[in-house]
């Protein structure tokens, strides 16, 4: 075969000139940012970072620069960006299920950026990745022997879990869906409550089942799936020849933090020969608390679980995790298959004598990413710092915040509690006379976020607009909880 050679000639100095990046001490570049880190934390605690106005960071031209500005300019502009900051990590930001990294996690992030490289090959960070996976499973109570992998977040974790469910459901019918696709297979569905996170629907779309394959079974009026309705729907769909791919139990809904009756769902899924997946992106960390554990009864019967360390464990964004009980099935669903560029590179006689003697973990075949940072190092750092006892203390503190907020709302005639907190989410509203109460509460929420350090989010509870406060931020204090109520009363 006569393959064409590369064309074009370079200037003579290309060959022995320096790299354009300034590769001086990383420590001094990071050190130059340290004052900005502390300024950010001070300005973001109990105070109000304003909305970002473009141009605050010196150069935001739309055109790609032709000439580079150099390392010092980058560090100076990063310092400006750090000071302008993001309110997600603020002590009063209780919106969505988002928070910033703890100090230990930020340090771990820096360590990974400098020396963590890749999650593969046996090296220190690879070992911590494995430890992080193992500790997280022990914390949440996943069965020993399950296979797990870190992902970019709950979205891809749900995709992987439901991909394993899809593999299983069609294998039951003699079909290998990951090898052959779904052409000619019978219709398939996934069952969940109306409060299932939309990433379940997107996973169904990506897996070729279609968003509409997610059946939103009716709820009990308190945020949980109605088990009778689930049972009935599975029975009638099976009579119609539809393949039940998975039943999803939510261990802490995004709207109100309700935990589905997991034990009952487990029984129903088994009876109908459907995979049982638990979406615990937010809530499963709370299963570590002996006091809260009974709420999660039955979760240990699931076939797959997800949990997001970047939520309650505050690792900083970009860390989800998925666990599948049957590791071989997990691999069949996600394996890449043979690749010449990897095969034969590894293999040592006994102990690896170089970091390149082994691939390390087998995670490439358990998810949708090959290269990835060792995200488990962040999980390791958080659990190493605080231990199980520390995590339980944080979760219980946050749930106590939610109960305290609910009590204060109940005691205020001008406020109305819309959902009793099961975990650390509280949904409430200000009472307004007449119609237009939903719009008035939406306006109140906007003023809170604009004028006060308190930034809840919103949702709809049984048709009513709700101000929604979610406690997962380690930096939040009781003063922030009381401050929110006081601000709502003042502005309402
Ligand atoms: C947050 C969340 C997700 C999605 O996770 P991301 O990390 O945002 O992708 C899925 N399910 C539930 C219940 C969640 O709360």
Short mmCIF file of C-alpha atoms and ligand atoms in Angstrom, two decimals:
data_model
loop_
_atom_site.label_atom_id
_atom_site.label_comp_id
_atom_site.label_asym_id
_atom_site.label_seq_id
_atom_site.Cartn_x
_atom_site.Cartn_y
_atom_site.Cartn_z
CA UNK A 1 0.00 0.00 0.00
CA UNK A 2 1.44 3.38 -1.03
CA UNK A 3 0.00 5.81 1.54
CA UNK A 4 0.47 9.52 0.81
CA UNK A 5 3.24 11.25 2.82
CA UNK A 6 2.62 14.40 4.88
CA UNK A 7 2.99 17.65 2.95
CA UNK A 8 4.45 21.13 3.60
CA UNK A 9 7.68 22.32 5.18
CA UNK A 10 8.14 24.20 8.50
CA UNK A 11 10.46 27.09 9.32
CA UNK A 12 13.89 25.90 10.40
CA UNK A 13 13.52 26.92 14.10
CA UNK A 14 10.45 24.73 14.64
CA UNK A 15 12.56 21.71 15.36
CA UNK A 16 14.68 22.98 18.24
CA UNK A 17 12.67 26.00 19.51
CA UNK A 18 10.94 26.08 22.94
CA UNK A 19 7.28 25.23 23.61
CA UNK A 20 5.08 28.34 23.65
CA UNK A 21 3.79 27.54 27.16
CA UNK A 22 5.67 28.96 30.13
CA UNK A 23 6.47 25.85 32.14
CA UNK A 24 8.01 27.58 35.16
CA UNK A 25 7.11 26.65 38.74
CA UNK A 26 3.47 25.65 39.11
CA UNK A 27 3.83 26.49 42.80
CA UNK A 28 4.58 30.15 42.14
CA UNK A 29 1.68 30.47 39.70
CA UNK A 30 -0.71 28.88 42.21
CA UNK A 31 0.85 30.96 44.98
CA UNK A 32 0.05 34.11 43.06
CA UNK A 33 -3.61 33.05 43.17
CA UNK A 34 -3.73 32.36 46.93
CA UNK A 35 -4.75 35.89 48.01
CA UNK A 36 -7.61 35.78 45.49
CA UNK A 37 -8.83 32.45 46.92
CA UNK A 38 -9.20 33.93 50.38
CA UNK A 39 -10.75 37.16 49.07
CA UNK A 40 -13.33 35.05 47.23
CA UNK A 41 -14.26 33.04 50.30
CA UNK A 42 -14.58 36.19 52.41
CA UNK A 43 -16.74 37.94 49.80
CA UNK A 44 -18.90 34.85 49.29
CA UNK A 45 -19.69 34.18 52.96
CA UNK A 46 -22.79 35.92 54.26
CA UNK A 47 -22.43 38.56 51.56
CA UNK A 48 -23.66 38.99 48.02
CA UNK A 49 -21.47 38.54 44.95
CA UNK A 50 -23.10 40.63 42.22
CA UNK A 51 -24.15 39.28 38.85
CA UNK A 52 -21.14 39.10 36.58
CA UNK A 53 -20.67 41.91 34.13
CA UNK A 54 -18.63 41.10 31.06
CA UNK A 55 -15.28 42.80 31.00
CA UNK A 56 -14.47 42.36 34.71
CA UNK A 57 -11.80 39.87 33.75
CA UNK A 58 -9.42 42.04 31.73
CA UNK A 59 -9.56 40.36 28.36
CA UNK A 60 -12.71 38.80 27.01
CA UNK A 61 -12.37 39.68 23.35
CA UNK A 62 -14.46 37.57 21.05
CA UNK A 63 -11.63 37.00 18.59
CA UNK A 64 -9.06 34.32 19.26
CA UNK A 65 -5.78 36.12 20.10
CA UNK A 66 -3.05 35.72 17.51
CA UNK A 67 -0.27 36.45 19.97
CA UNK A 68 -0.35 34.90 23.43
CA UNK A 69 -0.37 37.22 26.47
CA UNK A 70 1.85 34.94 28.57
CA UNK A 71 1.54 33.17 31.90
CA UNK A 72 1.51 36.27 34.14
CA UNK A 73 -1.46 37.70 32.26
CA UNK A 74 -3.32 34.40 32.61
CA UNK A 75 -2.67 34.25 36.35
CA UNK A 76 -3.72 37.88 36.84
CA UNK A 77 -6.95 37.35 34.90
CA UNK A 78 -7.66 34.11 36.78
CA UNK A 79 -7.26 36.04 40.03
CA UNK A 80 -9.85 38.53 38.77
CA UNK A 81 -12.17 35.64 37.82
CA UNK A 82 -11.74 34.05 41.26
CA UNK A 83 -12.63 37.35 42.98
CA UNK A 84 -15.68 37.84 40.72
CA UNK A 85 -16.47 34.22 41.57
CA UNK A 86 -19.54 32.05 41.43
CA UNK A 87 -22.27 32.12 44.09
CA UNK A 88 -22.92 28.39 43.94
CA UNK A 89 -20.46 27.89 46.78
CA UNK A 90 -21.84 30.75 48.90
CA UNK A 91 -23.17 29.88 52.34
CA UNK A 92 -26.58 31.33 51.47
CA UNK A 93 -26.86 29.63 48.07
CA UNK A 94 -29.34 26.81 48.61
CA UNK A 95 -30.54 26.59 45.02
CA UNK A 96 -30.74 23.37 43.03
CA UNK A 97 -28.40 20.65 44.39
CA UNK A 98 -25.14 22.40 43.74
CA UNK A 99 -22.27 23.43 45.91
CA UNK A 100 -18.58 24.27 45.81
CA UNK A 101 -15.64 22.16 46.88
CA UNK A 102 -14.51 21.89 50.48
CA UNK A 103 -10.96 23.03 51.16
CA UNK A 104 -9.66 19.44 51.18
CA UNK A 105 -11.40 18.75 47.87
CA UNK A 106 -9.97 21.93 46.32
CA UNK A 107 -6.49 20.87 47.44
CA UNK A 108 -7.11 17.42 45.93
CA UNK A 109 -8.26 19.06 42.70
CA UNK A 110 -5.02 21.04 42.52
CA UNK A 111 -2.98 17.90 43.22
CA UNK A 112 -4.80 16.06 40.43
CA UNK A 113 -4.26 18.96 38.04
CA UNK A 114 -0.51 18.95 38.67
CA UNK A 115 0.30 15.26 39.08
CA UNK A 116 -2.86 13.18 38.67
CA UNK A 117 -2.75 12.84 34.93
CA UNK A 118 -4.94 9.95 33.94
CA UNK A 119 -7.02 7.56 36.03
CA UNK A 120 -5.31 4.60 34.33
CA UNK A 121 -1.90 2.92 34.92
CA UNK A 122 -0.93 1.92 38.43
CA UNK A 123 0.23 5.11 40.14
CA UNK A 124 -0.62 6.88 43.38
CA UNK A 125 -3.71 8.66 42.09
CA UNK A 126 -4.99 5.49 40.43
CA UNK A 127 -4.77 3.75 43.79
CA UNK A 128 -6.68 6.59 45.47
CA UNK A 129 -9.34 6.35 42.73
CA UNK A 130 -9.91 2.70 43.66
CA UNK A 131 -9.97 3.54 47.34
CA UNK A 132 -12.50 6.31 46.69
CA UNK A 133 -14.79 3.88 44.83
CA UNK A 134 -14.52 1.34 47.60
CA UNK A 135 -15.13 3.84 50.42
CA UNK A 136 -18.09 5.43 48.66
CA UNK A 137 -19.73 2.01 48.25
CA UNK A 138 -19.19 1.29 51.94
CA UNK A 139 -20.54 4.71 52.93
CA UNK A 140 -23.79 4.31 50.98
CA UNK A 141 -24.19 0.58 51.66
CA UNK A 142 -23.81 -0.91 48.19
CA UNK A 143 -23.25 -4.68 48.23
CA UNK A 144 -19.62 -5.80 48.25
CA UNK A 145 -18.62 -7.11 44.85
CA UNK A 146 -20.64 -4.58 42.85
CA UNK A 147 -18.68 -2.99 40.04
CA UNK A 148 -18.39 0.77 40.15
CA UNK A 149 -17.00 3.62 38.12
CA UNK A 150 -16.74 7.36 38.57
CA UNK A 151 -18.46 9.50 35.95
CA UNK A 152 -18.73 13.19 35.18
CA UNK A 153 -21.95 13.40 37.21
CA UNK A 154 -25.40 11.96 37.71
CA UNK A 155 -26.38 12.38 34.06
CA UNK A 156 -23.78 9.98 32.76
CA UNK A 157 -24.15 7.75 35.84
CA UNK A 158 -27.86 7.28 35.09
CA UNK A 159 -26.97 6.61 31.45
CA UNK A 160 -24.56 3.86 32.45
CA UNK A 161 -26.95 2.24 34.94
CA UNK A 162 -29.82 2.23 32.46
CA UNK A 163 -27.46 0.98 29.74
CA UNK A 164 -26.72 -2.00 31.97
CA UNK A 165 -30.47 -2.43 32.53
CA UNK A 166 -31.08 -2.37 28.79
CA UNK A 167 -28.37 -4.96 28.23
CA UNK A 168 -29.92 -7.22 30.86
CA UNK A 169 -33.51 -6.81 29.67
CA UNK A 170 -32.69 -7.81 26.10
CA UNK A 171 -30.27 -10.57 27.09
CA UNK A 172 -33.24 -12.10 28.91
CA UNK A 173 -34.82 -12.36 25.44
CA UNK A 174 -31.70 -13.71 23.75
CA UNK A 175 -30.59 -10.36 22.26
CA UNK A 176 -27.28 -8.53 22.74
CA UNK A 177 -28.42 -4.90 22.50
CA UNK A 178 -24.97 -3.34 22.98
CA UNK A 179 -23.50 -5.39 20.14
CA UNK A 180 -26.41 -5.42 17.71
CA UNK A 181 -28.47 -2.35 18.55
CA UNK A 182 -32.22 -2.37 18.95
CA UNK A 183 -33.41 -2.91 15.37
CA UNK A 184 -36.32 -5.31 15.37
CA UNK A 185 -36.56 -5.56 19.16
CA UNK A 186 -39.91 -5.17 20.90
CA UNK A 187 -40.87 -1.85 22.49
CA UNK A 188 -39.30 -1.24 25.84
CA UNK A 189 -40.07 1.07 28.74
CA UNK A 190 -38.59 2.50 31.91
CA UNK A 191 -40.87 3.21 34.88
CA UNK A 192 -40.46 6.05 37.38
CA UNK A 193 -42.45 8.63 39.29
CA UNK A 194 -43.34 12.01 37.76
CA UNK A 195 -40.46 13.42 39.83
CA UNK A 196 -37.77 11.40 38.09
CA UNK A 197 -34.86 13.60 37.10
CA UNK A 198 -34.93 14.45 33.40
CA UNK A 199 -31.54 12.78 32.97
CA UNK A 200 -33.49 9.49 33.11
CA UNK A 201 -35.44 10.58 30.03
CA UNK A 202 -32.27 11.71 28.27
CA UNK A 203 -30.56 8.42 29.06
CA UNK A 204 -33.54 6.63 27.50
CA UNK A 205 -33.12 8.81 24.40
CA UNK A 206 -29.38 8.12 24.13
CA UNK A 207 -29.95 4.38 24.65
CA UNK A 208 -32.27 4.27 21.66
CA UNK A 209 -35.38 3.63 23.74
CA UNK A 210 -36.63 7.18 23.32
CA UNK A 211 -37.54 9.80 25.90
CA UNK A 212 -41.16 8.75 25.58
CA UNK A 213 -40.22 5.26 26.77
CA UNK A 214 -40.09 6.66 30.31
CA UNK A 215 -43.48 6.04 31.87
CA UNK A 216 -44.22 8.54 34.61
CA UNK A 217 -46.36 6.51 36.97
CA UNK A 218 -48.69 8.55 39.17
CA UNK A 219 -47.60 9.70 42.61
CA UNK A 220 -49.11 9.59 46.07
CA UNK A 221 -49.46 13.39 46.41
CA UNK A 222 -46.40 13.57 48.68
CA UNK A 223 -43.70 13.17 46.04
CA UNK A 224 -43.45 9.35 46.02
CA UNK A 225 -44.32 6.91 43.28
CA UNK A 226 -47.67 5.14 43.83
CA UNK A 227 -46.72 1.42 44.10
CA UNK A 228 -50.21 0.22 43.14
CA UNK A 229 -50.16 2.31 39.97
CA UNK A 230 -46.66 1.02 39.19
CA UNK A 231 -47.74 -2.58 39.64
CA UNK A 232 -50.84 -2.09 37.45
CA UNK A 233 -48.93 -0.36 34.68
CA UNK A 234 -46.23 -3.03 34.57
CA UNK A 235 -48.87 -5.74 34.40
CA UNK A 236 -50.81 -4.12 31.55
CA UNK A 237 -47.65 -3.28 29.58
CA UNK A 238 -46.45 -6.85 29.89
CA UNK A 239 -49.76 -8.09 28.55
CA UNK A 240 -49.08 -5.81 25.54
CA UNK A 241 -45.68 -7.42 24.97
CA UNK A 242 -43.66 -4.40 26.12
CA UNK A 243 -40.23 -5.13 27.60
CA UNK A 244 -39.84 -3.64 31.08
CA UNK A 245 -36.22 -2.41 30.99
CA UNK A 246 -36.06 -0.85 34.44
CA UNK A 247 -38.01 0.47 37.37
CA UNK A 248 -36.39 3.56 38.86
CA UNK A 249 -36.67 4.31 42.55
CA UNK A 250 -35.63 7.81 43.54
CA UNK A 251 -33.67 8.09 46.77
CA UNK A 252 -34.31 11.80 47.26
CA UNK A 253 -36.15 13.65 44.50
CA UNK A 254 -34.70 16.85 43.16
CA UNK A 255 -37.93 18.75 43.81
CA UNK A 256 -38.67 17.94 47.44
CA UNK A 257 -36.17 15.28 48.55
CA UNK A 258 -38.86 12.60 48.82
CA UNK A 259 -37.53 9.03 49.01
CA UNK A 260 -39.59 6.51 47.06
CA UNK A 261 -40.77 3.37 48.92
CA UNK A 262 -37.73 1.44 47.71
CA UNK A 263 -38.53 -1.85 49.41
CA UNK A 264 -41.97 -2.03 47.84
CA UNK A 265 -40.59 -1.05 44.42
CA UNK A 266 -37.94 -3.77 44.73
CA UNK A 267 -40.68 -6.37 45.23
CA UNK A 268 -42.72 -5.08 42.31
CA UNK A 269 -39.70 -4.97 39.98
CA UNK A 270 -38.78 -8.53 40.91
CA UNK A 271 -42.32 -9.78 40.39
CA UNK A 272 -42.39 -8.29 36.90
CA UNK A 273 -38.84 -9.37 36.12
CA UNK A 274 -37.61 -5.80 35.67
CA UNK A 275 -34.25 -4.30 36.64
CA UNK A 276 -34.39 -2.10 39.74
CA UNK A 277 -32.32 1.09 39.56
CA UNK A 278 -31.96 3.54 42.45
CA UNK A 279 -31.26 7.15 41.52
CA UNK A 280 -29.60 8.46 44.65
CA UNK A 281 -27.63 11.24 42.97
CA UNK A 282 -28.63 13.59 45.76
CA UNK A 283 -29.94 11.51 48.62
CA UNK A 284 -28.08 8.21 48.91
CA UNK A 285 -25.27 9.71 50.99
CA UNK A 286 -27.91 10.18 53.70
CA UNK A 287 -28.24 6.39 53.93
CA UNK A 288 -24.97 6.57 55.90
CA UNK A 289 -26.89 8.08 58.83
CA UNK A 290 -28.25 5.38 61.16
CA UNK A 291 -31.14 7.73 61.96
CA UNK A 292 -32.06 8.27 58.31
CA UNK A 293 -31.19 4.79 57.09
CA UNK A 294 -34.69 3.27 57.60
CA UNK A 295 -36.05 5.63 54.91
CA UNK A 296 -33.85 3.85 52.37
CA UNK A 297 -34.92 0.32 53.32
CA UNK A 298 -34.84 -1.92 50.27
CA UNK A 299 -32.17 0.05 48.40
CA UNK A 300 -29.78 -2.84 48.93
CA UNK A 301 -32.04 -5.00 46.73
CA UNK A 302 -31.38 -2.87 43.63
CA UNK A 303 -29.46 -3.94 40.55
CA UNK A 304 -27.81 -0.53 40.09
CA UNK A 305 -27.32 2.72 41.99
CA UNK A 306 -25.99 6.17 41.32
CA UNK A 307 -24.74 8.77 43.77
CA UNK A 308 -23.14 12.16 43.09
CA UNK A 309 -20.14 12.97 45.27
CA UNK A 310 -20.28 16.48 43.82
CA UNK A 311 -23.52 17.04 45.71
CA UNK A 312 -23.58 16.15 49.42
CA UNK A 313 -19.90 15.20 49.61
CA UNK A 314 -18.93 18.62 48.21
CA UNK A 315 -16.05 17.39 46.07
CA UNK A 316 -16.57 20.23 43.61
CA UNK A 317 -18.32 19.69 40.29
CA UNK A 318 -17.59 16.85 37.92
CA UNK A 319 -17.87 13.74 40.10
CA UNK A 320 -20.68 11.19 39.87
CA UNK A 321 -20.58 7.47 40.50
CA UNK A 322 -22.49 4.42 39.31
CA UNK A 323 -22.49 0.91 40.78
CA UNK A 324 -23.89 -2.24 39.16
CA UNK A 325 -24.45 -5.46 41.10
CA UNK A 326 -23.52 -7.78 38.20
CA UNK A 327 -20.06 -6.67 37.08
CA UNK A 328 -19.90 -9.01 34.09
CA UNK A 329 -23.16 -7.66 32.73
CA UNK A 330 -21.95 -4.09 33.37
CA UNK A 331 -18.91 -4.86 31.22
CA UNK A 332 -20.90 -6.48 28.42
CA UNK A 333 -23.04 -3.36 28.20
CA UNK A 334 -20.16 -0.87 27.96
CA UNK A 335 -17.04 -2.62 26.71
CA UNK A 336 -15.13 -0.85 23.96
CA UNK A 337 -13.93 -4.01 22.29
CA UNK A 338 -10.47 -4.82 20.93
CA UNK A 339 -8.06 -1.97 20.11
CA UNK A 340 -4.57 -2.53 18.70
CA UNK A 341 -3.29 0.64 20.36
CA UNK A 342 -3.94 -0.85 23.79
CA UNK A 343 -3.66 -4.59 23.35
CA UNK A 344 -0.19 -5.89 24.06
CA UNK A 345 1.01 -2.68 25.71
CA UNK A 346 0.51 -4.07 29.18
CA UNK A 347 1.24 -7.23 31.00
CA UNK A 348 4.04 -7.78 33.48
CA UNK A 349 5.30 -10.81 35.28
CA UNK A 350 3.87 -10.21 38.74
CA UNK A 351 4.30 -6.78 40.35
CA UNK A 352 4.33 -4.01 37.73
CA UNK A 353 7.85 -2.54 37.64
CA UNK A 354 6.79 0.50 35.63
CA UNK A 355 3.59 2.52 35.72
CA UNK A 356 2.99 1.34 32.18
CA UNK A 357 3.05 -2.37 32.93
CA UNK A 358 -0.66 -2.43 33.60
CA UNK A 359 -3.80 -0.55 32.65
CA UNK A 360 -4.83 -0.24 36.30
CA UNK A 361 -8.61 -0.26 36.65
CA UNK A 362 -10.94 -1.69 34.00
CA UNK A 363 -13.11 1.43 34.00
CA UNK A 364 -12.86 2.00 30.25
CA UNK A 365 -15.28 -0.91 29.83
CA UNK A 366 -17.73 0.23 32.51
CA UNK A 367 -18.78 3.66 31.29
CA UNK A 368 -18.70 6.04 28.35
CA UNK A 369 -15.24 7.54 28.87
CA UNK A 370 -11.77 6.21 28.25
CA UNK A 371 -9.46 9.01 29.39
CA UNK A 372 -10.58 10.75 32.55
CA UNK A 373 -9.01 12.47 35.53
CA UNK A 374 -8.83 10.40 38.73
CA UNK A 375 -12.00 11.92 40.15
CA UNK A 376 -12.02 9.42 42.97
CA UNK A 377 -9.10 11.29 44.52
CA UNK A 378 -11.57 14.04 45.43
CA UNK A 379 -13.85 11.46 47.05
CA UNK A 380 -10.89 9.93 48.84
CA UNK A 381 -9.84 13.39 50.12
CA UNK A 382 -13.30 14.20 51.49
CA UNK A 383 -13.72 10.81 53.18
CA UNK A 384 -10.14 10.76 54.44
CA UNK A 385 -10.63 14.16 56.03
CA UNK A 386 -14.01 13.60 57.67
CA UNK A 387 -14.56 9.84 57.79
CA UNK A 388 -17.96 8.19 57.93
CA UNK A 389 -18.72 9.97 61.18
CA UNK A 390 -18.01 13.36 59.63
CA UNK A 391 -20.24 12.70 56.62
CA UNK A 392 -23.06 11.55 58.90
CA UNK A 393 -22.61 14.70 61.01
CA UNK A 394 -22.87 16.89 57.89
CA UNK A 395 -25.94 15.13 56.55
CA UNK A 396 -27.71 15.21 59.91
CA UNK A 397 -26.79 18.87 60.38
CA UNK A 398 -28.31 19.72 57.00
CA UNK A 399 -31.44 17.66 57.63
CA UNK A 400 -31.73 19.43 60.98
CA UNK A 401 -31.47 22.77 59.13
CA UNK A 402 -34.37 21.70 56.91
CA UNK A 403 -36.48 20.63 59.90
CA UNK A 404 -35.68 23.90 61.67
CA UNK A 405 -36.67 25.89 58.58
CA UNK A 406 -39.91 23.90 58.32
CA UNK A 407 -40.66 24.65 62.00
CA UNK A 408 -40.07 28.34 61.52
CA UNK A 409 -42.33 28.36 58.45
CA UNK A 410 -45.09 26.54 60.36
CA UNK A 411 -44.84 29.13 63.12
CA UNK A 412 -45.23 32.07 60.72
CA UNK A 413 -48.82 32.76 59.68
CA UNK A 414 -47.53 34.62 56.62
CA UNK A 415 -45.68 31.55 55.35
CA UNK A 416 -46.90 28.16 54.15
CA UNK A 417 -44.95 24.90 54.16
CA UNK A 418 -45.63 23.04 50.90
CA UNK A 419 -43.68 19.84 51.54
CA UNK A 420 -42.49 18.38 54.82
CA UNK A 421 -38.77 17.76 54.48
CA UNK A 422 -37.74 14.09 54.33
CA UNK A 423 -34.11 15.03 53.75
CA UNK A 424 -32.61 18.51 53.43
CA UNK A 425 -34.98 20.21 50.95
CA UNK A 426 -37.77 22.54 52.08
CA UNK A 427 -40.51 23.85 49.78
CA UNK A 428 -42.59 26.78 50.98
CA UNK A 429 -44.19 30.02 49.91
CA UNK A 430 -45.29 33.39 51.15
CA UNK A 431 -49.06 33.66 51.48
CA UNK A 432 -50.59 36.34 49.29
CA UNK A 433 -54.24 37.26 49.05
CA UNK A 434 -56.16 36.31 45.93
CA UNK A 435 -54.87 34.96 42.67
CA UNK A 436 -51.42 35.79 41.37
CA UNK A 437 -49.79 34.16 44.41
CA UNK A 438 -47.51 32.11 42.16
CA UNK A 439 -46.25 35.21 40.31
CA UNK A 440 -45.84 37.11 43.58
CA UNK A 441 -43.70 34.29 45.01
CA UNK A 442 -41.65 34.15 41.81
CA UNK A 443 -41.04 37.91 42.10
CA UNK A 444 -40.11 37.47 45.76
CA UNK A 445 -37.59 34.77 44.81
CA UNK A 446 -35.99 37.06 42.22
CA UNK A 447 -35.66 39.86 44.80
CA UNK A 448 -34.13 37.47 47.35
CA UNK A 449 -31.46 36.44 44.90
CA UNK A 450 -30.79 39.99 43.72
CA UNK A 451 -30.80 41.80 47.05
CA UNK A 452 -29.82 39.30 49.74
CA UNK A 453 -27.13 36.66 50.28
CA UNK A 454 -29.89 34.02 50.17
CA UNK A 455 -30.39 32.25 46.88
CA UNK A 456 -32.94 29.42 46.95
CA UNK A 457 -34.42 28.05 43.73
CA UNK A 458 -37.99 27.14 42.87
CA UNK A 459 -40.17 24.25 41.85
CA UNK A 460 -43.86 23.41 41.64
CA UNK A 461 -45.49 21.35 44.41
CA UNK A 462 -48.96 20.00 43.62
CA UNK A 463 -49.51 22.83 41.15
CA UNK A 464 -48.24 25.59 43.45
CA UNK A 465 -45.09 27.64 42.84
CA UNK A 466 -42.66 26.88 45.67
CA UNK A 467 -39.54 28.57 46.94
CA UNK A 468 -37.14 25.68 47.39
CA UNK A 469 -34.14 25.61 49.70
CA UNK A 470 -31.71 22.67 49.61
CA UNK A 471 -29.03 22.25 52.28
CA UNK A 472 -25.90 20.45 51.15
CA UNK A 473 -23.27 23.17 51.43
CA UNK A 474 -20.73 22.52 54.22
CA UNK A 475 -20.26 26.28 54.63
CA UNK A 476 -23.92 26.99 55.38
CA UNK A 477 -24.73 27.77 59.02
CA UNK A 478 -27.89 28.04 61.10
CA UNK A 479 -27.61 31.83 60.70
CA UNK A 480 -28.09 31.34 56.94
CA UNK A 481 -31.22 29.28 57.58
CA UNK A 482 -32.76 31.88 59.89
CA UNK A 483 -31.53 34.65 57.62
CA UNK A 484 -33.54 33.22 54.74
CA UNK A 485 -36.79 33.24 56.74
CA UNK A 486 -36.13 36.77 57.96
CA UNK A 487 -35.38 37.98 54.44
CA UNK A 488 -38.54 36.34 53.04
CA UNK A 489 -40.64 38.01 55.74
CA UNK A 490 -38.96 41.38 55.18
CA UNK A 491 -39.30 41.36 51.39
CA UNK A 492 -42.64 39.52 51.26
C1 LIG B 1 -28.70 16.04 40.31
C2 LIG B 1 -29.48 14.84 39.98
C3 LIG B 1 -29.24 14.12 38.80
C4 LIG B 1 -28.30 14.61 37.72
O1 LIG B 1 -27.00 14.71 38.16
P1 LIG B 1 -25.93 15.69 37.49
O2 LIG B 1 -24.74 15.44 38.33
O3 LIG B 1 -26.47 17.08 37.61
O4 LIG B 1 -25.74 15.29 36.08
C5 LIG B 1 -29.93 12.94 38.59
N1 LIG B 1 -30.84 12.52 39.50
C6 LIG B 1 -31.11 13.19 40.63
C7 LIG B 1 -32.12 12.64 41.60
C8 LIG B 1 -30.45 14.38 40.90
O5 LIG B 1 -30.74 15.07 42.02
#
